[in-house]
GROMACS .gro file of C-alpha atoms in nm:
model
  265
    1UNK     CA    1   0.000   0.000   0.000
    2UNK     CA    2   0.283   0.238   0.092
    3UNK     CA    3   0.463   0.144  -0.229
    4UNK     CA    4   0.151   0.222  -0.434
    5UNK     CA    5   0.119   0.559  -0.261
    6UNK     CA    6   0.484   0.639  -0.329
    7UNK     CA    7   0.445   0.542  -0.695
    8UNK     CA    8   0.139   0.765  -0.730
    9UNK     CA    9   0.324   1.054  -0.568
   10UNK     CA   10   0.624   0.997  -0.792
   11UNK     CA   11   0.403   0.992  -1.103
   12UNK     CA   12   0.230   1.309  -0.988
   13UNK     CA   13   0.563   1.483  -0.929
   14UNK     CA   14   0.692   1.380  -1.272
   15UNK     CA   15   0.375   1.512  -1.431
   16UNK     CA   16   0.414   1.840  -1.244
   17UNK     CA   17   0.777   1.863  -1.352
   18UNK     CA   18   0.679   1.810  -1.718
   19UNK     CA   19   0.412   2.077  -1.682
   20UNK     CA   20   0.662   2.333  -1.558
   21UNK     CA   21   0.947   2.220  -1.781
   22UNK     CA   22   0.972   2.553  -1.975
   23UNK     CA   23   0.989   2.749  -1.649
   24UNK     CA   24   1.255   2.520  -1.506
   25UNK     CA   25   1.463   2.544  -1.822
   26UNK     CA   26   1.429   2.923  -1.828
   27UNK     CA   27   1.537   2.941  -1.462
   28UNK     CA   28   1.841   2.726  -1.539
   29UNK     CA   29   1.941   2.954  -1.827
   30UNK     CA   30   1.914   3.252  -1.595
   31UNK     CA   31   2.124   3.067  -1.336
   32UNK     CA   32   2.397   2.994  -1.592
   33UNK     CA   33   2.407   3.362  -1.694
   34UNK     CA   34   2.436   3.473  -1.330
   35UNK     CA   35   2.706   3.216  -1.248
   36UNK     CA   36   2.909   3.303  -1.560
   37UNK     CA   37   2.882   3.678  -1.500
   38UNK     CA   38   2.998   3.658  -1.140
   39UNK     CA   39   3.263   3.396  -1.213
   40UNK     CA   40   3.421   3.649  -1.451
   41UNK     CA   41   3.405   3.923  -1.187
   42UNK     CA   42   3.542   3.696  -0.913
   43UNK     CA   43   3.826   3.578  -1.136
   44UNK     CA   44   3.909   3.943  -1.197
   45UNK     CA   45   3.952   3.991  -0.825
   46UNK     CA   46   4.144   3.669  -0.764
   47UNK     CA   47   4.377   3.722  -1.063
   48UNK     CA   48   4.396   4.100  -1.012
   49UNK     CA   49   4.268   4.179  -1.361
   50UNK     CA   50   4.097   4.516  -1.336
   51UNK     CA   51   3.901   4.491  -1.661
   52UNK     CA   52   3.724   4.172  -1.551
   53UNK     CA   53   3.599   4.329  -1.229
   54UNK     CA   54   3.386   4.584  -1.413
   55UNK     CA   55   3.138   4.430  -1.653
   56UNK     CA   56   3.005   4.783  -1.705
   57UNK     CA   57   3.314   5.012  -1.694
   58UNK     CA   58   3.116   5.330  -1.624
   59UNK     CA   59   2.979   5.200  -1.292
   60UNK     CA   60   3.113   5.061  -0.965
   61UNK     CA   61   3.261   4.713  -0.967
   62UNK     CA   62   3.098   4.428  -0.780
   63UNK     CA   63   3.311   4.339  -0.478
   64UNK     CA   64   3.471   3.997  -0.443
   65UNK     CA   65   3.230   3.905  -0.163
   66UNK     CA   66   2.935   4.024  -0.369
   67UNK     CA   67   3.045   3.825  -0.674
   68UNK     CA   68   3.093   3.513  -0.462
   69UNK     CA   69   2.751   3.553  -0.301
   70UNK     CA   70   2.571   3.600  -0.633
   71UNK     CA   71   2.764   3.310  -0.785
   72UNK     CA   72   2.644   3.085  -0.502
   73UNK     CA   73   2.289   3.214  -0.545
   74UNK     CA   74   2.310   3.130  -0.916
   75UNK     CA   75   2.427   2.781  -0.825
   76UNK     CA   76   2.134   2.742  -0.583
   77UNK     CA   77   1.894   2.856  -0.854
   78UNK     CA   78   2.038   2.604  -1.100
   79UNK     CA   79   2.013   2.316  -0.852
   80UNK     CA   80   1.660   2.415  -0.752
   81UNK     CA   81   1.550   2.422  -1.117
   82UNK     CA   82   1.702   2.085  -1.209
   83UNK     CA   83   1.397   1.879  -1.323
   84UNK     CA   84   1.521   1.547  -1.178
   85UNK     CA   85   1.597   1.710  -0.843
   86UNK     CA   86   1.260   1.885  -0.840
   87UNK     CA   87   1.081   1.557  -0.910
   88UNK     CA   88   1.280   1.371  -0.644
   89UNK     CA   89   1.213   1.639  -0.383
   90UNK     CA   90   0.841   1.630  -0.460
   91UNK     CA   91   0.818   1.251  -0.448
   92UNK     CA   92   1.037   1.178  -0.146
   93UNK     CA   93   1.039   1.502   0.051
   94UNK     CA   94   1.416   1.463   0.092
   95UNK     CA   95   1.596   1.763   0.233
   96UNK     CA   96   1.923   1.862   0.073
   97UNK     CA   97   2.174   1.967   0.338
   98UNK     CA   98   2.421   2.089   0.073
   99UNK     CA   99   2.174   2.343  -0.063
  100UNK     CA  100   2.078   2.449   0.290
  101UNK     CA  101   2.446   2.497   0.376
  102UNK     CA  102   2.511   2.710   0.067
  103UNK     CA  103   2.199   2.919   0.127
  104UNK     CA  104   2.292   2.971   0.492
  105UNK     CA  105   2.643   3.078   0.391
  106UNK     CA  106   2.502   3.336   0.150
  107UNK     CA  107   2.259   3.468   0.410
  108UNK     CA  108   2.541   3.496   0.666
  109UNK     CA  109   2.753   3.697   0.422
  110UNK     CA  110   2.469   3.944   0.379
  111UNK     CA  111   2.388   3.955   0.753
  112UNK     CA  112   2.752   4.001   0.858
  113UNK     CA  113   2.797   4.283   0.608
  114UNK     CA  114   2.485   4.461   0.734
  115UNK     CA  115   2.601   4.422   1.095
  116UNK     CA  116   2.929   4.587   1.002
  117UNK     CA  117   2.739   4.888   0.871
  118UNK     CA  118   2.492   4.902   1.160
  119UNK     CA  119   2.746   4.851   1.441
  120UNK     CA  120   3.035   5.030   1.268
  121UNK     CA  121   3.267   4.735   1.316
  122UNK     CA  122   3.503   4.538   1.093
  123UNK     CA  123   3.458   4.161   1.114
  124UNK     CA  124   3.745   4.096   0.873
  125UNK     CA  125   3.531   3.947   0.597
  126UNK     CA  126   3.545   4.228   0.340
  127UNK     CA  127   3.883   4.136   0.194
  128UNK     CA  128   3.879   3.770   0.287
  129UNK     CA  129   3.879   3.659  -0.079
  130UNK     CA  130   4.078   3.940  -0.240
  131UNK     CA  131   4.246   4.265  -0.146
  132UNK     CA  132   4.064   4.572  -0.276
  133UNK     CA  133   4.335   4.808  -0.399
  134UNK     CA  134   4.094   5.061  -0.552
  135UNK     CA  135   4.125   5.417  -0.425
  136UNK     CA  136   3.753   5.481  -0.389
  137UNK     CA  137   3.683   5.711  -0.097
  138UNK     CA  138   3.308   5.648  -0.111
  139UNK     CA  139   3.314   5.298   0.039
  140UNK     CA  140   3.510   5.068   0.265
  141UNK     CA  141   3.754   4.854   0.062
  142UNK     CA  142   3.608   4.516  -0.028
  143UNK     CA  143   3.272   4.577   0.138
  144UNK     CA  144   2.957   4.529  -0.070
  145UNK     CA  145   2.696   4.803  -0.063
  146UNK     CA  146   2.409   4.817   0.184
  147UNK     CA  147   2.151   4.730  -0.082
  148UNK     CA  148   2.363   4.441  -0.210
  149UNK     CA  149   2.391   4.303   0.143
  150UNK     CA  150   2.015   4.333   0.199
  151UNK     CA  151   1.941   4.153  -0.129
  152UNK     CA  152   2.196   3.879  -0.057
  153UNK     CA  153   2.049   3.823   0.291
  154UNK     CA  154   1.690   3.806   0.163
  155UNK     CA  155   1.773   3.572  -0.126
  156UNK     CA  156   1.978   3.350   0.102
  157UNK     CA  157   1.678   3.317   0.333
  158UNK     CA  158   1.454   3.244   0.032
  159UNK     CA  159   1.666   2.945  -0.066
  160UNK     CA  160   1.702   2.834   0.296
  161UNK     CA  161   1.323   2.818   0.325
  162UNK     CA  162   1.302   2.643  -0.011
  163UNK     CA  163   1.558   2.378   0.085
  164UNK     CA  164   1.357   2.298   0.400
  165UNK     CA  165   1.019   2.335   0.225
  166UNK     CA  166   0.907   2.591   0.482
  167UNK     CA  167   0.679   2.898   0.468
  168UNK     CA  168   0.613   2.893   0.091
  169UNK     CA  169   0.400   3.209   0.092
  170UNK     CA  170   0.661   3.400   0.295
  171UNK     CA  171   0.925   3.270   0.054
  172UNK     CA  172   0.739   3.422  -0.241
  173UNK     CA  173   0.697   3.757  -0.071
  174UNK     CA  174   1.065   3.768   0.024
  175UNK     CA  175   1.162   3.688  -0.335
  176UNK     CA  176   0.924   3.959  -0.459
  177UNK     CA  177   1.074   4.214  -0.217
  178UNK     CA  178   1.427   4.139  -0.340
  179UNK     CA  179   1.305   4.162  -0.700
  180UNK     CA  180   1.155   4.505  -0.622
  181UNK     CA  181   1.482   4.618  -0.460
  182UNK     CA  182   1.687   4.519  -0.764
  183UNK     CA  183   1.433   4.652  -1.012
  184UNK     CA  184   1.410   4.993  -0.843
  185UNK     CA  185   1.789   5.014  -0.840
  186UNK     CA  186   1.800   4.940  -1.214
  187UNK     CA  187   1.534   5.204  -1.278
  188UNK     CA  188   1.744   5.444  -1.072
  189UNK     CA  189   2.034   5.389  -1.308
  190UNK     CA  190   1.810   5.418  -1.615
  191UNK     CA  191   1.649   5.746  -1.507
  192UNK     CA  192   1.942   5.890  -1.311
  193UNK     CA  193   1.755   5.869  -0.978
  194UNK     CA  194   2.048   5.812  -0.743
  195UNK     CA  195   1.826   5.769  -0.436
  196UNK     CA  196   1.696   5.440  -0.578
  197UNK     CA  197   2.036   5.268  -0.593
  198UNK     CA  198   2.237   5.444  -0.324
  199UNK     CA  199   2.219   5.426   0.056
  200UNK     CA  200   2.457   5.667   0.224
  201UNK     CA  201   2.795   5.646   0.054
  202UNK     CA  202   2.736   5.306  -0.101
  203UNK     CA  203   2.563   5.226  -0.428
  204UNK     CA  204   2.462   4.883  -0.552
  205UNK     CA  205   2.652   4.819  -0.879
  206UNK     CA  206   2.429   4.797  -1.184
  207UNK     CA  207   2.541   4.439  -1.257
  208UNK     CA  208   2.458   4.337  -0.899
  209UNK     CA  209   2.112   4.493  -0.929
  210UNK     CA  210   2.063   4.298  -1.252
  211UNK     CA  211   2.165   3.973  -1.078
  212UNK     CA  212   1.915   4.041  -0.798
  213UNK     CA  213   1.634   4.088  -1.051
  214UNK     CA  214   1.730   3.776  -1.245
  215UNK     CA  215   1.770   3.547  -0.941
  216UNK     CA  216   1.460   3.672  -0.760
  217UNK     CA  217   1.245   3.666  -1.074
  218UNK     CA  218   1.358   3.316  -1.172
  219UNK     CA  219   1.310   3.183  -0.817
  220UNK     CA  220   0.945   3.294  -0.832
  221UNK     CA  221   0.897   3.068  -1.136
  222UNK     CA  222   1.008   2.755  -0.952
  223UNK     CA  223   0.725   2.517  -0.855
  224UNK     CA  224   0.539   2.453  -0.636
  225UNK     CA  225   0.357   2.787  -0.644
  226UNK     CA  226   0.152   2.943  -0.366
  227UNK     CA  227  -0.004   3.279  -0.289
  228UNK     CA  228   0.014   3.546  -0.558
  229UNK     CA  229   0.226   3.331  -0.795
  230UNK     CA  230  -0.042   3.064  -0.839
  231UNK     CA  231  -0.267   3.272  -1.069
  232UNK     CA  232   0.037   3.412  -1.253
  233UNK     CA  233   0.162   3.068  -1.364
  234UNK     CA  234  -0.178   2.907  -1.403
  235UNK     CA  235  -0.284   2.768  -1.741
  236UNK     CA  236  -0.624   2.936  -1.705
  237UNK     CA  237  -0.746   3.265  -1.856
  238UNK     CA  238  -0.597   3.471  -1.571
  239UNK     CA  239  -0.249   3.338  -1.624
  240UNK     CA  240  -0.274   3.369  -2.001
  241UNK     CA  241  -0.374   3.734  -1.958
  242UNK     CA  242  -0.120   3.832  -1.692
  243UNK     CA  243   0.199   3.671  -1.826
  244UNK     CA  244   0.223   3.868  -2.154
  245UNK     CA  245   0.167   4.192  -1.963
  246UNK     CA  246   0.456   4.144  -1.721
  247UNK     CA  247   0.742   4.207  -1.969
  248UNK     CA  248   0.555   4.513  -2.097
  249UNK     CA  249   0.502   4.653  -1.748
  250UNK     CA  250   0.852   4.584  -1.617
  251UNK     CA  251   1.072   4.642  -1.920
  252UNK     CA  252   0.906   4.779  -2.234
  253UNK     CA  253   0.717   5.062  -2.060
  254UNK     CA  254   1.027   5.194  -1.874
  255UNK     CA  255   1.231   5.167  -2.195
  256UNK     CA  256   0.968   5.371  -2.378
  257UNK     CA  257   0.966   5.630  -2.101
  258UNK     CA  258   1.345   5.654  -2.115
  259UNK     CA  259   1.341   5.710  -2.491
  260UNK     CA  260   1.080   5.987  -2.451
  261UNK     CA  261   1.288   6.151  -2.177
  262UNK     CA  262   1.604   6.139  -2.389
  263UNK     CA  263   1.414   6.277  -2.691
  264UNK     CA  264   1.287   6.577  -2.495
  265UNK     CA  265   1.634   6.644  -2.361
   0.00000   0.00000   0.00000
């Protein structure tokens, strides 16, 4: 009887995985992009190659700690979106201590960085991976920005909850909040609104903001879905109506507004 139940659950999980196959594949592509981007930046720090540290030369470079954190988040996203792993988790309920450990490490990096800002202390983690020889007077050498640390902490918690299959609705809202943080920062760069990407003397680099948007957005696509994501990914009329509007609302409309602003200028 137990075997029959397990087989039914396994079949159901495989069916669910097939249903969400495009979303899982899209999330894995996003994960590969994030990992590759931050691997380049991190190698620039480790090999002391200045040009590799700045994907966008006109803006601040992602710190070594920031690149490492986003690389690990990309790895977590890739593992979470692996169809076989998703099916196995759904059918057996097995918890993956490796993913939990990686997610906890990422969250601790973000938390420790925030504590350094809040308590005005140096825990010795900023230049743990690489020495920051830049002469920027606007930030502490090697320390990621406040907004980067907040995003890293939130996304680390998101994947911690996911690895333990806890608080799915809270997980979605946390992912949405990190998406909003990264998106507003990107819009700040697009429209020249410095207040959207800078806190005090520190600004989240544009490539870090992009990584936040990509990781948070892709994590929201991962099944199972609860709360506000359920109607978005549904195959019903609501989902079919909402999904095409999202790219327009988040990307095409701001791009059109930017072009109009530039034309008037």
